[in-house]
Coordinates of C-alpha atoms and ligand atoms in Angstrom, one line a residue:
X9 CA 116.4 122.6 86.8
X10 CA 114.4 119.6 85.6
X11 CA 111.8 118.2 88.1
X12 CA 111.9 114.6 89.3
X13 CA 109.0 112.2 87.4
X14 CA 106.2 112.2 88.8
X15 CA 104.5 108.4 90.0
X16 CA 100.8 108.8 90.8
X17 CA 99.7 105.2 91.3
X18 CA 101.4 101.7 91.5
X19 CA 101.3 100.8 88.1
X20 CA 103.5 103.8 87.2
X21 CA 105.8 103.3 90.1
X22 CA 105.9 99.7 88.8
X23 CA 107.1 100.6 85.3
X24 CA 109.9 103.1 86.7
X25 CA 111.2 100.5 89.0
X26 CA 111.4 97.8 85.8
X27 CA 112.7 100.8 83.1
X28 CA 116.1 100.4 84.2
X29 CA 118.7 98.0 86.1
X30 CA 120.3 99.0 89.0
X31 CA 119.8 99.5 92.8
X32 CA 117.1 101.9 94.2
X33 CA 117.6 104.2 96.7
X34 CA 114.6 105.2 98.9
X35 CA 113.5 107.8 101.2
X36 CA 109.9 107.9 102.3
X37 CA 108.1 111.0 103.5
X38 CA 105.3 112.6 104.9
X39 CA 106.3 115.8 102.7
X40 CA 106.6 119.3 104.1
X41 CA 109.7 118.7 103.1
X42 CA 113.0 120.5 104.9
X43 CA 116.4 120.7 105.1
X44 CA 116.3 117.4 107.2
X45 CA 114.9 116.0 104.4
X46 CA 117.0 117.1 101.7
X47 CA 119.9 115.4 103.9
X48 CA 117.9 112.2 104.0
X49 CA 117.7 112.3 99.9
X50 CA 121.4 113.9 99.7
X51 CA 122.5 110.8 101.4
X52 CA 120.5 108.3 99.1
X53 CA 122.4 110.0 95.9
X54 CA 125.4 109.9 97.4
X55 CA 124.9 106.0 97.8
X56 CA 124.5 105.6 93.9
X57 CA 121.7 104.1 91.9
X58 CA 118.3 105.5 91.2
X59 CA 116.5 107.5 94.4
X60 CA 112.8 107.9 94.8
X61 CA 110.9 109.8 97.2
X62 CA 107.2 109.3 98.2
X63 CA 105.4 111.7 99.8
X64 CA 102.3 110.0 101.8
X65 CA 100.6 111.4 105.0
X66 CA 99.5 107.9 106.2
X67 CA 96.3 107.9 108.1
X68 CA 97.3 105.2 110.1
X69 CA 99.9 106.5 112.3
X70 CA 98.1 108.9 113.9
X71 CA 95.2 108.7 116.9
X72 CA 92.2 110.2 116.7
X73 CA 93.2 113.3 118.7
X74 CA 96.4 113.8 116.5
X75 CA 96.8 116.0 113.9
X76 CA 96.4 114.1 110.4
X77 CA 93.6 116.5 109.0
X78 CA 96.1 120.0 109.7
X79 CA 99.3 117.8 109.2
X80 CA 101.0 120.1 106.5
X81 CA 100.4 119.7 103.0
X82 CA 102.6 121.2 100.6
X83 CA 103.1 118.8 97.1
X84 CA 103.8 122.2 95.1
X85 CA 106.4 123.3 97.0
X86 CA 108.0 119.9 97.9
X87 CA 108.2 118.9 94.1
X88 CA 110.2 122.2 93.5
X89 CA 112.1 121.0 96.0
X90 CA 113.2 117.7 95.0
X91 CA 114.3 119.6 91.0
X92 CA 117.5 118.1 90.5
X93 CA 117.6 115.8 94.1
X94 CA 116.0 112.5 92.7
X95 CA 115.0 111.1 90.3
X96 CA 111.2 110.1 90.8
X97 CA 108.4 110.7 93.3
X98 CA 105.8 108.7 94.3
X99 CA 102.2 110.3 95.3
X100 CA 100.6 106.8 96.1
X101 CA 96.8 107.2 96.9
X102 CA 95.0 105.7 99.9
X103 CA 93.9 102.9 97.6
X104 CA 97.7 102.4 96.2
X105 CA 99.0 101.5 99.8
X106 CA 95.9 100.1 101.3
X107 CA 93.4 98.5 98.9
X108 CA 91.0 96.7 100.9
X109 CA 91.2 100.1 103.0
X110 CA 93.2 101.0 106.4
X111 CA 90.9 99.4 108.8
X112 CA 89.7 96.2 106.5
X113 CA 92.9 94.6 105.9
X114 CA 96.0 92.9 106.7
X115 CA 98.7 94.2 109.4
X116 CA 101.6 93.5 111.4
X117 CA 102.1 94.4 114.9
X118 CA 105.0 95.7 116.5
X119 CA 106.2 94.2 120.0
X120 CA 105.0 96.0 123.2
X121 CA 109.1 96.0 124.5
X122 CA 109.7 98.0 121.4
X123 CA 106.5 100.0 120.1
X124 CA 105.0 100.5 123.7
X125 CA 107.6 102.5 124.8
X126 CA 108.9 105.9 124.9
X127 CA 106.3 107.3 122.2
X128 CA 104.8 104.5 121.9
X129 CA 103.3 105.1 125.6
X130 CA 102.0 108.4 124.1
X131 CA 100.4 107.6 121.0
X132 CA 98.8 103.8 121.2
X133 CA 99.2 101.9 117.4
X134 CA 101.5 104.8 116.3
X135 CA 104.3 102.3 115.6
X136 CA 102.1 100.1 114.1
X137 CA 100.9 102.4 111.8
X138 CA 104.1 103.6 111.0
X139 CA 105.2 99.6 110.4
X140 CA 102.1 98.7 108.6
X141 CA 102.7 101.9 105.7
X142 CA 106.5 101.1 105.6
X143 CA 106.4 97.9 105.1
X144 CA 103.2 98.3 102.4
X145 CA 105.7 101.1 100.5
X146 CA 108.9 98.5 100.3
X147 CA 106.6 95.9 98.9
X148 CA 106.0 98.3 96.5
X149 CA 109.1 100.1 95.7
X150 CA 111.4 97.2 96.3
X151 CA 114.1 99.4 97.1
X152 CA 117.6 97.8 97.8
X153 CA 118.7 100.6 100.5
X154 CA 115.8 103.1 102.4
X155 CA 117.4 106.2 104.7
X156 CA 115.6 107.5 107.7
X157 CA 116.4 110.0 109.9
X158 CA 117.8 109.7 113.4
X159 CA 115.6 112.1 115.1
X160 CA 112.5 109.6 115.3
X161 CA 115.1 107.4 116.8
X162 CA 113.0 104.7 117.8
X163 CA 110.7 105.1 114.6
X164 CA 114.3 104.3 112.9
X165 CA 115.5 101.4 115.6
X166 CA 111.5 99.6 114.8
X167 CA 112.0 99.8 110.9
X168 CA 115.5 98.0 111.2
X169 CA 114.0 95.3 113.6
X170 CA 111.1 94.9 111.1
X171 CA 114.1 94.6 108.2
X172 CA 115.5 92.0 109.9
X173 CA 112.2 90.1 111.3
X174 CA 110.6 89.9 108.0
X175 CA 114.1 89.0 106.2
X176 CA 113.1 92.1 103.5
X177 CA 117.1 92.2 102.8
X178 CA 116.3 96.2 102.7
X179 CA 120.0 98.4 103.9
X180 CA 118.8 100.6 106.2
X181 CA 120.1 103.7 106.6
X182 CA 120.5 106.0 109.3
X183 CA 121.3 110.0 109.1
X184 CA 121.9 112.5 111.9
X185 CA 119.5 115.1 112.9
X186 CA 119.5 118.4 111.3
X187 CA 119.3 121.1 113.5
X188 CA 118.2 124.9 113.1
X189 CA 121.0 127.1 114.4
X190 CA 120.0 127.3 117.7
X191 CA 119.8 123.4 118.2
X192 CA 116.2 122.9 117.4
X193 CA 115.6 119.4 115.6
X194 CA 114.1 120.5 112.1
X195 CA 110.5 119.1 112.0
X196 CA 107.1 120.0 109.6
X197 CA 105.4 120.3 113.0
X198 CA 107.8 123.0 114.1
X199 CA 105.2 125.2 112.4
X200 CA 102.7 124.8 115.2
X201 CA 105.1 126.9 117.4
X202 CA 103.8 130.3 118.2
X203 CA 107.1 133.2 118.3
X204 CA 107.0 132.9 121.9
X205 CA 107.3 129.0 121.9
X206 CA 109.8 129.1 119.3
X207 CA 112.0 130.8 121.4
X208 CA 111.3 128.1 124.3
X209 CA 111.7 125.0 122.0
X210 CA 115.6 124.9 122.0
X211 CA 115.7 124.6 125.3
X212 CA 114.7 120.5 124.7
X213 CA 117.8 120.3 122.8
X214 CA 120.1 122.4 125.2
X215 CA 118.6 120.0 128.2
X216 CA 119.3 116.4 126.7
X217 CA 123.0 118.2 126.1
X218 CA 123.4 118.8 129.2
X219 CA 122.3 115.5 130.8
X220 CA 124.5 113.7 127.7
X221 CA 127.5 115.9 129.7
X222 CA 126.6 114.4 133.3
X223 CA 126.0 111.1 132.1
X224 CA 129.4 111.2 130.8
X225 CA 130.9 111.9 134.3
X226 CA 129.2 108.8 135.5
X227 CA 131.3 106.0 136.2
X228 CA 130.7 102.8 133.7
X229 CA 129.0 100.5 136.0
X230 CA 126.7 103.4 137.6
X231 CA 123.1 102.1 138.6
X232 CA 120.0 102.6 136.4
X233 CA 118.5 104.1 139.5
X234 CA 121.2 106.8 138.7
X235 CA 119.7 107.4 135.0
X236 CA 116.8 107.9 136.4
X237 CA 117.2 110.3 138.5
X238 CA 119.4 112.0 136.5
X239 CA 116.5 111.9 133.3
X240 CA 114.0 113.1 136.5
X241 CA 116.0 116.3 136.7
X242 CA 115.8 116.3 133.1
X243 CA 112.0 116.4 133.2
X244 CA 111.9 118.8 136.0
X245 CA 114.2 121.4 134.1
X246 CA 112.0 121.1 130.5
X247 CA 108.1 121.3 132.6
X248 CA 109.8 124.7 134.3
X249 CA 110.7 126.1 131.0
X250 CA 106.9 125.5 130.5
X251 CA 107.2 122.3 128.0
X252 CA 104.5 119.6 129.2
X253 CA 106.5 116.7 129.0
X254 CA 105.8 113.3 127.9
X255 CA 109.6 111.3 128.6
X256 CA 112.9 112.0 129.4
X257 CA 114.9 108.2 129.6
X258 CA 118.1 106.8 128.6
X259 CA 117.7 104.1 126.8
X260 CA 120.4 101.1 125.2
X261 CA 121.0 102.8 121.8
X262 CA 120.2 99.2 120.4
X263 CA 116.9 97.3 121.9
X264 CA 115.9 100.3 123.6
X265 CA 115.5 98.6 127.0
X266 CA 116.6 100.0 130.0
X267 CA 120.6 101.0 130.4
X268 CA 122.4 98.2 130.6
X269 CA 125.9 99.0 128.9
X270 CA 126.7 101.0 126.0
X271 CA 126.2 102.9 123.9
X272 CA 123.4 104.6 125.3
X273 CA 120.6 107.4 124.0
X274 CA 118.9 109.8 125.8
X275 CA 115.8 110.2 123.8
X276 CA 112.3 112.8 125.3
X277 CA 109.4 114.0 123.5
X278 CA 107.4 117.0 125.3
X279 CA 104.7 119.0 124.1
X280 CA 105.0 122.7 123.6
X281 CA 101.4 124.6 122.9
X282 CA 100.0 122.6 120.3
X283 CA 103.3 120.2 118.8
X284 CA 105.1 117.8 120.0
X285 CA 108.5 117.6 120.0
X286 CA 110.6 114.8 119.8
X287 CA 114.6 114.8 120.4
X288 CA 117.4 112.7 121.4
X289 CA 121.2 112.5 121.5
X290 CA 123.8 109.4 121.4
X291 CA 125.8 109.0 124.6
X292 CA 128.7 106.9 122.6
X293 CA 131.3 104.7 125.3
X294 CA 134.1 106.9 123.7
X295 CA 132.1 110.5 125.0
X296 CA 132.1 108.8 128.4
X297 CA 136.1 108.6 128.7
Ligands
PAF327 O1 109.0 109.6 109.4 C1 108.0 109.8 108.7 O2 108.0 110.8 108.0 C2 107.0 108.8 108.6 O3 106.8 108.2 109.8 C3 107.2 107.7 107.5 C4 108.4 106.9 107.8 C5 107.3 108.4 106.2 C6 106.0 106.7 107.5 O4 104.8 107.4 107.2

């Protein structure tokens, strides 16, 4: 099967977004690419137009103690991949994305009450990075839809805010975790796990299910006090099963303050030998009936 083209720079990305009328669709990535990906792109073809793909590990998302220099690597394998799935990818450069270099020029800074929280409370500046490279690639691209993926939920929940801050008239498209049979959220970092932690790691998912379940029984105008002792046991549960974790909170599915109605989401992140893992699960009004 044909590959997609291949953009190396801006100006070639430039003349593939001016060869041909018609709306782009856009998925950015960090490549590594996996079946939650393929979804991501699935859904971009299935919205019509032209779909591009970049792959781009951006230094700027990640602290000093993260894990940019062994973040996985794998442009042979994810080009394969994409045969027959889009139509272009885009390998931008450091200098494509930042040309007066990450630390020298401009950026935009997201809210504490949005990118101080939850992971944010983890990994300082990691929304802002995450802002600063998304919002560099749709100047770029100029893409009239972009689809994300639900499992960074408040990654996702930032980037619309940012959308609809900065007026970029981008849709922005949401899609649903993809799971590995046994519940685990499908993530390049998953490869950190050692045999014996990969048999732990599904236990995130099984926990936030079963919290989703007593949330439900709650009645609608329970305390917050109540969600948090509920996301407590939560924590308790996952550190016994030996994960170190970072969060387990409900959160309003839509500013990501504290419950104060629905829908809700129960979102964690915990660290299992050397990843982290991130998960989180809708808690809709209709599941609470
Ligand atoms: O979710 C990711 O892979 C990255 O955070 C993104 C959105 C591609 C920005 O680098």
């Amino acid at each position: 099967m044909a590959g997609p083209q291949v953009l190396r720079n801006t100006a070639e990305l430039a003349a593939w977004r001016d060869a041909a009328a018609g709306p782009v669709r856009f998925v950015p990535t960090m490549g590594n690419l996996h079946d939650g990906h393929v979804a991501l792109i699935d859904a971009a073809r299935e919205a019509g137009g032209r779909v591009l793909v970049s792959i781009f590990v951006n230094p700027t998302q990640f602290g000093p103690d993260e894990d940019f220099d062994r973040y996985p690597r794998t442009v042979d394998e994810d080009l394969a991949r994409l045969a027959g799935r889009c139509d272009a990818v885009w390998l931008p450069a450091i200098d494509d994305l930042y040309p007066l270099g990450p630390d020298a020029g401009f950026s935009v800074h997201v809210s504490e009450s949005l990118g101080g929280i939850l992971c944010g409370a983890h990994r300082p500046g990691h929304f802002d990075g995450v802002a600063n490279v998304v919002l560099r690639l749709f100047h770029r691209v100029r893409p009239d839809a972009a689809v994300f993926g639900e499992k960074d939920f408040q990654q996702l929940t930032i980037l619309r805010r940012m959308v609809e801050d900065f007026g970029l008239g981008i849709e922005m498209i949401g899609r649903p975790t993809v799971r590995e049979a046994d519940g685990l959220a499908m993530s390049s970092r998953n490869r950190y796990l050692t045999e014996r932690e990969r048999a732990v790691a599904p236990g995130l998912h099984a926990t936030l299910l079963e919290l989703a379940r007593r949330a439900r029984t709650l009645p609608e105008d329970a305390p917050a006090g109540t969600f948090s002792a509920l996301a407590q046991s939560g924590k308790e549960r996952l550190d016994a099963m030996g994960f170190d974790t970072e969060y387990v909170e409900f959160r309003d599915a839509r500013s990501l303050g504290p419950p104060a109605g629905h829908p809700l989401r129960l979102l964690a992140a915990a660290r299992l030998g050397g990843a982290r893992l991130i998960d989180n699960v809708a808690i809709s009004p209709q599941a609470r009936r």
